[in-house]
Amino acid sequence: MSTAGTIVILTGAGVSAESGIATFRGPGGLWEGHRVEDVCTPAALARDAALVHRFYDLRRAALDTVTPNAAHDALARLDAAWPGELLIVTQNVDDLHERAGARRLLHVHGELRSALCAACGSRRAWHDALPPATICPACAAPALRPDIVFFGEIPYEMERVEAALARADLFVSIGTSGAVYPAAGFVRAAAAAGAATLELNLERSAGSAWFDETRLGPAGVLVPAWVDAVLAR
Ligand code: BV8
């Protein structure tokens, strides 16, 4: 691939695991403590807003106690040094990619440190607890909610992601089980556009069969080694 090639990187909970943030579907995973239907759907929010807000308040507060790991740092280094187009598409709602210095980044499933107004659709940085019926500063409705894409809701910036996948020369998936769509289908869109596809994960995922190559191991080891090799070409 020429140095001006387009790289699209998809990250999931596994890239933040070594920072101490629980994944969803592993042992002790987030979904083990809660049923997805109880905390990550519009119906759950309508049924028990206090539970849903508390679930995300706890995860937002936990961000104060974690820091980026070697995988986040390596991706930020690649972002800064790569002369071609590059986009990190994260399913994660933590801000560890940003805190490591990544710039060419987007969150398809929302962000813990953001609040969304269910009435006017405005979004804003939010670092504290977010009680149900918090007043929206933009429209004054008591309608602020976690800025999280729930199951059944449309992921953010899909057009931008699809456009990047259509131009990709290399698609790399890091730390995701390939369990959630449409993100789990990105590898196929990239391959259809002619991209080489690489998976870096602790174990084989639901999508491993779609990748040209799968490397198994912790992101904190595999990602810096991969970035060093890409930048050394
Ligand atoms: C939508 C909120 C319509 C934030 C989440 C087919 C097509 C389209 C949709 C569907 C479809 N089939 C079903 C659907 C509906 C649904 C879906 O996919 N359901 C699944 C369960 C079948 N999808 C939706 O509802 C989506 N919306 O489809 O709208 C649409 C579609 C396209 C265009 C227009 C409209 C909305 C999905 C978003 C839901 N929100 N979370 C939050 O609470 O955090 S999903 C949740 O799962 C998280 O966002 C998370 O990012 C995501 C995926 O999980 P992973 O990140 O992969 O984490 P997991 O624990 O599963 O795996 C971790 C991996 O890391 C493991 O493989 C592990 O081995 C590895 N690992 C662990 N440690 C390490 C490691 N790897 C490396 N190093 C380590 N140290």
mmCIF file of C-alpha atoms and ligand atoms in Angstrom:
data_model
loop_
_atom_site.group_PDB
_atom_site.id
_atom_site.type_symbol
_atom_site.label_atom_id
_atom_site.label_comp_id
_atom_site.label_asym_id
_atom_site.label_seq_id
_atom_site.Cartn_x
_atom_site.Cartn_y
_atom_site.Cartn_z
ATOM 1 C CA MET A 1 0.000 0.000 0.000
ATOM 2 C CA SER A 2 1.430 3.411 -0.887
ATOM 3 C CA THR A 3 2.070 5.845 1.935
ATOM 4 C CA ALA A 4 -0.978 7.800 0.751
ATOM 5 C CA GLY A 5 -3.264 4.798 1.285
ATOM 6 C CA THR A 6 -6.537 5.057 3.190
ATOM 7 C CA ILE A 7 -6.684 3.227 6.518
ATOM 8 C CA VAL A 8 -9.960 2.658 8.368
ATOM 9 C CA ILE A 9 -9.720 1.272 11.904
ATOM 10 C CA LEU A 10 -12.678 -0.102 13.889
ATOM 11 C CA THR A 11 -12.248 -0.426 17.649
ATOM 12 C CA GLY A 12 -14.419 -2.103 20.266
ATOM 13 C CA ALA A 13 -14.365 -2.665 24.012
ATOM 14 C CA GLY A 14 -11.266 -4.877 23.773
ATOM 15 C CA VAL A 15 -9.051 -1.862 22.996
ATOM 16 C CA SER A 16 -10.012 -0.356 26.385
ATOM 17 C CA ALA A 17 -9.890 -3.608 28.384
ATOM 18 C CA GLU A 18 -6.249 -3.142 29.441
ATOM 19 C CA SER A 19 -7.182 0.289 30.764
ATOM 20 C CA GLY A 20 -9.512 -1.461 33.199
ATOM 21 C CA ILE A 21 -12.822 -0.795 31.426
ATOM 22 C CA ALA A 22 -15.049 -3.887 31.397
ATOM 23 C CA THR A 23 -15.993 -5.318 28.020
ATOM 24 C CA PHE A 24 -19.576 -6.379 27.341
ATOM 25 C CA ARG A 25 -19.569 -10.038 26.596
ATOM 26 C CA GLY A 26 -16.543 -11.427 28.365
ATOM 27 C CA PRO A 27 -16.304 -12.800 31.926
ATOM 28 C CA GLY A 28 -17.509 -10.067 34.305
ATOM 29 C CA GLY A 29 -18.716 -8.181 31.239
ATOM 30 C CA LEU A 30 -21.048 -5.233 31.472
ATOM 31 C CA TRP A 31 -23.926 -7.200 30.055
ATOM 32 C CA GLU A 32 -23.396 -9.781 32.778
ATOM 33 C CA GLY A 33 -24.392 -7.232 35.385
ATOM 34 C CA HIS A 34 -27.333 -5.980 33.372
ATOM 35 C CA ARG A 35 -29.579 -7.330 30.650
ATOM 36 C CA VAL A 36 -29.107 -5.268 27.522
ATOM 37 C CA GLU A 37 -32.879 -4.873 27.298
ATOM 38 C CA ASP A 38 -32.882 -3.235 30.743
ATOM 39 C CA VAL A 39 -30.296 -0.546 30.117
ATOM 40 C CA CYS A 40 -29.541 -0.057 26.419
ATOM 41 C CA THR A 41 -32.864 0.312 24.562
ATOM 42 C CA PRO A 42 -35.346 3.179 24.135
ATOM 43 C CA ALA A 43 -37.954 1.014 25.882
ATOM 44 C CA ALA A 44 -35.658 0.631 28.902
ATOM 45 C CA LEU A 45 -35.241 4.417 29.057
ATOM 46 C CA ALA A 46 -38.996 4.927 28.902
ATOM 47 C CA ARG A 47 -39.642 2.182 31.460
ATOM 48 C CA ASP A 48 -36.977 2.971 34.035
ATOM 49 C CA ALA A 49 -35.081 6.187 33.275
ATOM 50 C CA ALA A 50 -33.472 6.186 36.734
ATOM 51 C CA LEU A 51 -31.873 2.764 36.116
ATOM 52 C CA VAL A 52 -30.617 3.686 32.638
ATOM 53 C CA HIS A 53 -29.250 7.081 33.748
ATOM 54 C CA ARG A 54 -27.564 5.467 36.744
ATOM 55 C CA PHE A 55 -25.978 2.742 34.551
ATOM 56 C CA TYR A 56 -24.349 5.422 32.390
ATOM 57 C CA ASP A 57 -23.580 7.756 35.337
ATOM 58 C CA LEU A 58 -21.503 4.976 36.919
ATOM 59 C CA ARG A 59 -19.607 4.326 33.676
ATOM 60 C CA ARG A 60 -19.072 8.071 33.096
ATOM 61 C CA ALA A 61 -17.707 8.483 36.648
ATOM 62 C CA ALA A 62 -15.379 5.511 36.140
ATOM 63 C CA LEU A 63 -13.654 7.398 33.315
ATOM 64 C CA ASP A 64 -12.001 9.566 35.992
ATOM 65 C CA THR A 65 -10.155 6.477 37.228
ATOM 66 C CA VAL A 66 -8.762 5.058 33.958
ATOM 67 C CA THR A 67 -6.134 6.153 31.446
ATOM 68 C CA PRO A 68 -5.332 5.255 27.831
ATOM 69 C CA ASN A 69 -3.242 2.120 27.330
ATOM 70 C CA ALA A 70 -0.468 1.296 24.824
ATOM 71 C CA ALA A 71 -3.022 0.459 22.117
ATOM 72 C CA HIS A 72 -4.689 3.892 22.342
ATOM 73 C CA ASP A 73 -1.277 5.551 22.379
ATOM 74 C CA ALA A 74 -0.104 3.644 19.304
ATOM 75 C CA LEU A 75 -3.267 4.510 17.335
ATOM 76 C CA ALA A 76 -2.838 8.187 18.241
ATOM 77 C CA ARG A 77 0.784 7.981 17.038
ATOM 78 C CA LEU A 78 -0.387 6.455 13.744
ATOM 79 C CA ASP A 79 -3.083 9.140 13.377
ATOM 80 C CA ALA A 80 -0.474 11.875 13.821
ATOM 81 C CA ALA A 81 2.099 10.333 11.460
ATOM 82 C CA TRP A 82 0.037 8.784 8.677
ATOM 83 C CA PRO A 83 0.228 10.972 5.519
ATOM 84 C CA GLY A 84 -2.788 9.381 3.824
ATOM 85 C CA GLU A 85 -6.436 9.364 4.837
ATOM 86 C CA LEU A 86 -7.116 7.665 8.179
ATOM 87 C CA LEU A 87 -10.244 7.256 10.275
ATOM 88 C CA ILE A 88 -10.658 5.580 13.648
ATOM 89 C CA VAL A 89 -14.281 4.440 13.988
ATOM 90 C CA THR A 90 -14.910 3.452 17.583
ATOM 91 C CA GLN A 91 -17.884 1.593 19.011
ATOM 92 C CA ASN A 92 -16.624 2.610 22.434
ATOM 93 C CA VAL A 93 -18.253 5.372 24.419
ATOM 94 C CA ASP A 94 -15.194 6.084 26.563
ATOM 95 C CA ASP A 95 -12.871 8.992 25.665
ATOM 96 C CA LEU A 96 -9.576 7.118 25.833
ATOM 97 C CA HIS A 97 -8.782 7.515 22.117
ATOM 98 C CA GLU A 98 -9.147 11.308 22.469
ATOM 99 C CA ARG A 99 -7.140 11.399 25.677
ATOM 100 C CA ALA A 100 -4.339 9.484 23.934
ATOM 101 C CA GLY A 101 -4.323 12.211 21.262
ATOM 102 C CA ALA A 102 -6.321 10.675 18.406
ATOM 103 C CA ARG A 103 -7.936 13.321 16.189
ATOM 104 C CA ARG A 104 -9.323 11.563 13.112
ATOM 105 C CA LEU A 105 -11.880 9.723 15.215
ATOM 106 C CA LEU A 106 -15.627 9.229 15.415
ATOM 107 C CA HIS A 107 -17.947 7.481 17.874
ATOM 108 C CA VAL A 108 -20.693 5.503 16.122
ATOM 109 C CA HIS A 109 -22.361 4.468 19.393
ATOM 110 C CA GLY A 110 -22.201 7.823 21.214
ATOM 111 C CA GLU A 111 -20.099 9.043 24.149
ATOM 112 C CA LEU A 112 -20.341 8.822 27.935
ATOM 113 C CA ARG A 113 -19.074 12.384 28.356
ATOM 114 C CA SER A 114 -21.881 13.828 26.234
ATOM 115 C CA ALA A 115 -25.589 14.544 26.829
ATOM 116 C CA LEU A 116 -28.279 14.440 24.150
ATOM 117 C CA CYS A 117 -31.566 16.334 24.305
ATOM 118 C CA ALA A 118 -34.421 13.988 23.397
ATOM 119 C CA ALA A 119 -36.537 17.044 22.573
ATOM 120 C CA CYS A 120 -34.337 19.252 20.364
ATOM 121 C CA GLY A 121 -31.553 16.826 19.434
ATOM 122 C CA SER A 122 -28.740 19.112 20.664
ATOM 123 C CA ARG A 123 -25.634 17.431 22.126
ATOM 124 C CA ARG A 124 -23.172 18.841 24.636
ATOM 125 C CA ALA A 125 -20.194 17.816 26.726
ATOM 126 C CA TRP A 126 -21.294 16.375 30.058
ATOM 127 C CA HIS A 127 -18.882 15.120 32.723
ATOM 128 C CA ASP A 128 -21.078 14.844 35.831
ATOM 129 C CA ALA A 129 -24.090 12.778 36.824
ATOM 130 C CA LEU A 130 -27.068 13.254 34.500
ATOM 131 C CA PRO A 131 -30.354 12.778 36.396
ATOM 132 C CA PRO A 132 -33.534 12.024 34.405
ATOM 133 C CA ALA A 133 -35.500 15.142 33.346
ATOM 134 C CA THR A 134 -32.444 17.411 33.427
ATOM 135 C CA ILE A 135 -33.286 20.698 31.705
ATOM 136 C CA CYS A 136 -31.800 21.170 28.240
ATOM 137 C CA PRO A 137 -29.849 24.485 28.106
ATOM 138 C CA ALA A 138 -30.782 24.865 24.420
ATOM 139 C CA CYS A 139 -34.538 24.313 24.461
ATOM 140 C CA ALA A 140 -35.423 24.257 28.208
ATOM 141 C CA ALA A 141 -37.188 20.898 27.906
ATOM 142 C CA PRO A 142 -36.558 18.466 30.832
ATOM 143 C CA ALA A 143 -35.228 15.977 28.272
ATOM 144 C CA LEU A 144 -31.464 15.452 28.564
ATOM 145 C CA ARG A 145 -30.443 11.764 28.247
ATOM 146 C CA PRO A 146 -27.183 9.866 27.916
ATOM 147 C CA ASP A 147 -25.756 10.501 24.413
ATOM 148 C CA ILE A 148 -25.641 6.779 23.730
ATOM 149 C CA VAL A 149 -26.883 4.925 20.656
ATOM 150 C CA PHE A 150 -29.218 2.288 22.107
ATOM 151 C CA PHE A 151 -30.137 -0.932 20.332
ATOM 152 C CA GLY A 152 -32.751 -0.044 17.740
ATOM 153 C CA GLU A 153 -31.343 3.489 17.321
ATOM 154 C CA ILE A 154 -29.359 4.664 14.311
ATOM 155 C CA PRO A 155 -25.580 4.827 14.817
ATOM 156 C CA TYR A 156 -23.930 8.216 14.344
ATOM 157 C CA GLU A 157 -22.132 9.336 11.152
ATOM 158 C CA MET A 158 -22.934 6.254 9.096
ATOM 159 C CA GLU A 159 -22.579 8.165 5.817
ATOM 160 C CA ARG A 160 -19.076 9.266 6.785
ATOM 161 C CA VAL A 161 -18.160 5.705 7.775
ATOM 162 C CA GLU A 162 -19.568 4.193 4.575
ATOM 163 C CA ALA A 163 -17.688 6.758 2.455
ATOM 164 C CA ALA A 164 -14.407 5.932 4.241
ATOM 165 C CA LEU A 165 -14.959 2.181 3.849
ATOM 166 C CA ALA A 166 -15.565 2.667 0.112
ATOM 167 C CA ARG A 167 -12.109 4.325 -0.162
ATOM 168 C CA ALA A 168 -10.234 2.019 2.223
ATOM 169 C CA ASP A 169 -7.012 0.306 1.177
ATOM 170 C CA LEU A 170 -6.688 -1.275 4.615
ATOM 171 C CA PHE A 171 -9.367 -2.059 7.221
ATOM 172 C CA VAL A 172 -8.207 -3.044 10.696
ATOM 173 C CA SER A 173 -10.598 -4.274 13.418
ATOM 174 C CA ILE A 174 -9.302 -4.143 17.002
ATOM 175 C CA GLY A 175 -10.934 -5.577 20.149
ATOM 176 C CA THR A 176 -14.449 -6.278 19.003
ATOM 177 C CA SER A 177 -16.554 -9.446 19.118
ATOM 178 C CA GLY A 178 -18.301 -8.658 15.845
ATOM 179 C CA ALA A 179 -21.634 -9.138 17.610
ATOM 180 C CA VAL A 180 -23.278 -5.784 16.882
ATOM 181 C CA TYR A 181 -24.416 -4.420 13.537
ATOM 182 C CA PRO A 182 -23.953 -2.409 11.443
ATOM 183 C CA ALA A 183 -20.353 -2.178 12.800
ATOM 184 C CA ALA A 184 -19.883 -5.937 12.485
ATOM 185 C CA GLY A 185 -20.540 -5.622 8.762
ATOM 186 C CA PHE A 186 -17.915 -2.926 8.086
ATOM 187 C CA VAL A 187 -15.266 -5.543 7.243
ATOM 188 C CA ARG A 188 -17.409 -6.834 4.394
ATOM 189 C CA ALA A 189 -18.001 -3.351 2.980
ATOM 190 C CA ALA A 190 -14.255 -2.671 3.102
ATOM 191 C CA ALA A 191 -13.393 -6.004 1.468
ATOM 192 C CA ALA A 192 -16.000 -5.366 -1.244
ATOM 193 C CA ALA A 193 -14.232 -2.053 -1.938
ATOM 194 C CA GLY A 194 -10.936 -3.910 -2.369
ATOM 195 C CA ALA A 195 -9.371 -3.236 1.026
ATOM 196 C CA ALA A 196 -7.026 -5.659 2.748
ATOM 197 C CA THR A 197 -8.556 -6.645 6.095
ATOM 198 C CA LEU A 198 -6.773 -7.387 9.375
ATOM 199 C CA GLU A 199 -8.245 -8.345 12.763
ATOM 200 C CA LEU A 200 -6.330 -7.822 16.024
ATOM 201 C CA ASN A 201 -8.223 -9.466 18.889
ATOM 202 C CA LEU A 202 -7.731 -11.511 22.054
ATOM 203 C CA GLU A 203 -9.727 -14.397 20.606
ATOM 204 C CA ARG A 204 -11.442 -15.270 17.347
ATOM 205 C CA SER A 205 -14.603 -13.230 16.856
ATOM 206 C CA ALA A 206 -17.910 -13.737 15.081
ATOM 207 C CA GLY A 207 -16.397 -11.943 12.111
ATOM 208 C CA SER A 208 -12.981 -13.625 11.916
ATOM 209 C CA ALA A 209 -13.884 -15.603 8.806
ATOM 210 C CA TRP A 210 -14.305 -12.320 6.868
ATOM 211 C CA PHE A 211 -10.747 -11.112 7.485
ATOM 212 C CA ASP A 212 -7.688 -11.774 5.311
ATOM 213 C CA GLU A 213 -5.696 -12.164 8.518
ATOM 214 C CA THR A 214 -6.458 -12.487 12.258
ATOM 215 C CA ARG A 215 -3.748 -11.979 14.884
ATOM 216 C CA LEU A 216 -4.643 -13.146 18.408
ATOM 217 C CA GLY A 217 -3.330 -11.420 21.510
ATOM 218 C CA PRO A 218 -3.835 -8.384 23.750
ATOM 219 C CA ALA A 219 -4.314 -5.057 21.969
ATOM 220 C CA GLY A 220 -1.628 -3.503 24.174
ATOM 221 C CA VAL A 221 0.917 -5.808 22.481
ATOM 222 C CA LEU A 222 -0.483 -6.317 18.965
ATOM 223 C CA VAL A 223 -1.416 -2.691 18.168
ATOM 224 C CA PRO A 224 1.946 -1.012 18.904
ATOM 225 C CA ALA A 225 3.722 -3.755 16.906
ATOM 226 C CA TRP A 226 1.338 -3.296 13.975
ATOM 227 C CA VAL A 227 1.665 0.528 14.054
ATOM 228 C CA ASP A 228 5.468 0.295 14.183
ATOM 229 C CA ALA A 229 5.411 -1.972 11.113
ATOM 230 C CA VAL A 230 3.040 0.315 9.171
ATOM 231 C CA LEU A 231 5.115 3.428 9.932
ATOM 232 C CA ALA A 232 8.370 1.647 9.075
ATOM 233 C CA ARG A 233 7.242 0.827 5.497
HETATM 234 C C1 BV8 B 1 -29.252 -0.204 14.153
HETATM 235 C C2 BV8 B 1 -24.252 1.451 23.545
HETATM 236 C C3 BV8 B 1 -30.574 0.455 12.279
HETATM 237 C C4 BV8 B 1 -23.093 2.088 24.193
HETATM 238 C C5 BV8 B 1 -24.330 -0.414 22.037
HETATM 239 C C6 BV8 B 1 -28.428 -6.270 11.113
HETATM 240 C C7 BV8 B 1 -28.233 -5.014 10.512
HETATM 241 C C8 BV8 B 1 -28.484 -3.850 11.235
HETATM 242 C C9 BV8 B 1 -28.912 -3.932 12.573
HETATM 243 C C10 BV8 B 1 -29.105 -5.168 13.171
HETATM 244 C C11 BV8 B 1 -28.865 -6.322 12.442
HETATM 245 N N1 BV8 B 1 -29.145 -7.377 13.250
HETATM 246 C C12 BV8 B 1 -29.545 -6.920 14.462
HETATM 247 C C13 BV8 B 1 -29.546 -5.585 14.446
HETATM 248 C C14 BV8 B 1 -29.923 -4.723 15.563
HETATM 249 C C15 BV8 B 1 -28.785 -4.414 16.536
HETATM 250 C C16 BV8 B 1 -27.803 -5.522 16.690
HETATM 251 O O1 BV8 B 1 -26.743 -5.513 16.066
HETATM 252 N N2 BV8 B 1 -28.110 -6.477 17.565
HETATM 253 C C17 BV8 B 1 -27.171 -7.549 17.837
HETATM 254 C C18 BV8 B 1 -27.188 -7.869 19.320
HETATM 255 C C19 BV8 B 1 -27.563 -8.732 16.961
HETATM 256 N N3 BV8 B 1 -28.113 -3.219 16.111
HETATM 257 C C20 BV8 B 1 -28.638 -2.027 16.453
HETATM 258 O O2 BV8 B 1 -29.695 -1.891 17.045
HETATM 259 C C21 BV8 B 1 -27.861 -0.787 16.026
HETATM 260 N N4 BV8 B 1 -28.753 0.102 15.340
HETATM 261 O O3 BV8 B 1 -29.041 -1.268 13.631
HETATM 262 O O4 BV8 B 1 -30.063 0.776 13.584
HETATM 263 C C22 BV8 B 1 -29.656 1.011 11.252
HETATM 264 C C23 BV8 B 1 -28.518 0.285 10.865
HETATM 265 C C24 BV8 B 1 -27.689 0.822 9.900
HETATM 266 C C25 BV8 B 1 -27.975 2.054 9.332
HETATM 267 C C26 BV8 B 1 -29.120 2.752 9.736
HETATM 268 C C27 BV8 B 1 -29.946 2.225 10.707
HETATM 269 C C28 BV8 B 1 -27.333 -0.031 17.243
HETATM 270 C C29 BV8 B 1 -26.188 -0.765 17.846
HETATM 271 C C30 BV8 B 1 -25.572 0.066 18.989
HETATM 272 C C31 BV8 B 1 -26.020 -0.484 20.294
HETATM 273 N N5 BV8 B 1 -25.301 0.148 21.397
HETATM 274 N N6 BV8 B 1 -23.857 0.112 23.132
HETATM 275 C C32 BV8 B 1 -22.693 1.369 25.427
HETATM 276 O O5 BV8 B 1 -23.550 1.056 26.263
HETATM 277 O O6 BV8 B 1 -21.485 1.156 25.540
HETATM 278 S S1 BV8 B 1 -23.669 -1.868 21.489
HETATM 279 C C33 BV8 B 1 -22.409 -2.411 22.491
HETATM 280 O O7 BV8 B 1 -21.836 -3.564 21.847
HETATM 281 C C34 BV8 B 1 -21.262 -1.425 22.610
HETATM 282 O O8 BV8 B 1 -21.450 -0.230 21.882
HETATM 283 C C35 BV8 B 1 -20.104 -2.167 22.002
HETATM 284 O O9 BV8 B 1 -19.261 -1.308 21.378
HETATM 285 C C36 BV8 B 1 -20.797 -3.050 21.056
HETATM 286 C C37 BV8 B 1 -19.972 -4.156 20.514
HETATM 287 O O10 BV8 B 1 -19.335 -4.818 21.589
HETATM 288 P P1 BV8 B 1 -17.717 -4.937 21.536
HETATM 289 O O11 BV8 B 1 -17.153 -3.571 21.532
HETATM 290 O O12 BV8 B 1 -17.331 -5.848 20.449
HETATM 291 O O13 BV8 B 1 -17.425 -5.561 22.959
HETATM 292 P P2 BV8 B 1 -17.541 -7.111 23.351
HETATM 293 O O14 BV8 B 1 -17.452 -7.194 24.837
HETATM 294 O O15 BV8 B 1 -18.711 -7.723 22.642
HETATM 295 O O16 BV8 B 1 -16.235 -7.785 22.714
HETATM 296 C C38 BV8 B 1 -14.969 -7.389 23.159
HETATM 297 C C39 BV8 B 1 -13.951 -8.100 22.286
HETATM 298 O O17 BV8 B 1 -12.649 -7.679 22.690
HETATM 299 C C40 BV8 B 1 -13.980 -9.607 22.446
HETATM 300 O O18 BV8 B 1 -13.907 -10.209 21.152
HETATM 301 C C41 BV8 B 1 -12.732 -9.928 23.266
HETATM 302 O O19 BV8 B 1 -12.155 -11.162 22.891
HETATM 303 C C42 BV8 B 1 -11.827 -8.801 22.881
HETATM 304 N N7 BV8 B 1 -10.852 -8.429 23.923
HETATM 305 C C43 BV8 B 1 -11.014 -8.442 25.262
HETATM 306 N N8 BV8 B 1 -9.877 -8.014 25.860
HETATM 307 C C44 BV8 B 1 -9.000 -7.701 24.863
HETATM 308 C C45 BV8 B 1 -9.621 -7.962 23.624
HETATM 309 N N9 BV8 B 1 -9.003 -7.763 22.448
HETATM 310 C C46 BV8 B 1 -7.749 -7.288 22.483
HETATM 311 N N10 BV8 B 1 -7.083 -7.008 23.634
HETATM 312 C C47 BV8 B 1 -7.677 -7.207 24.832
HETATM 313 N N11 BV8 B 1 -6.999 -6.933 25.961
#
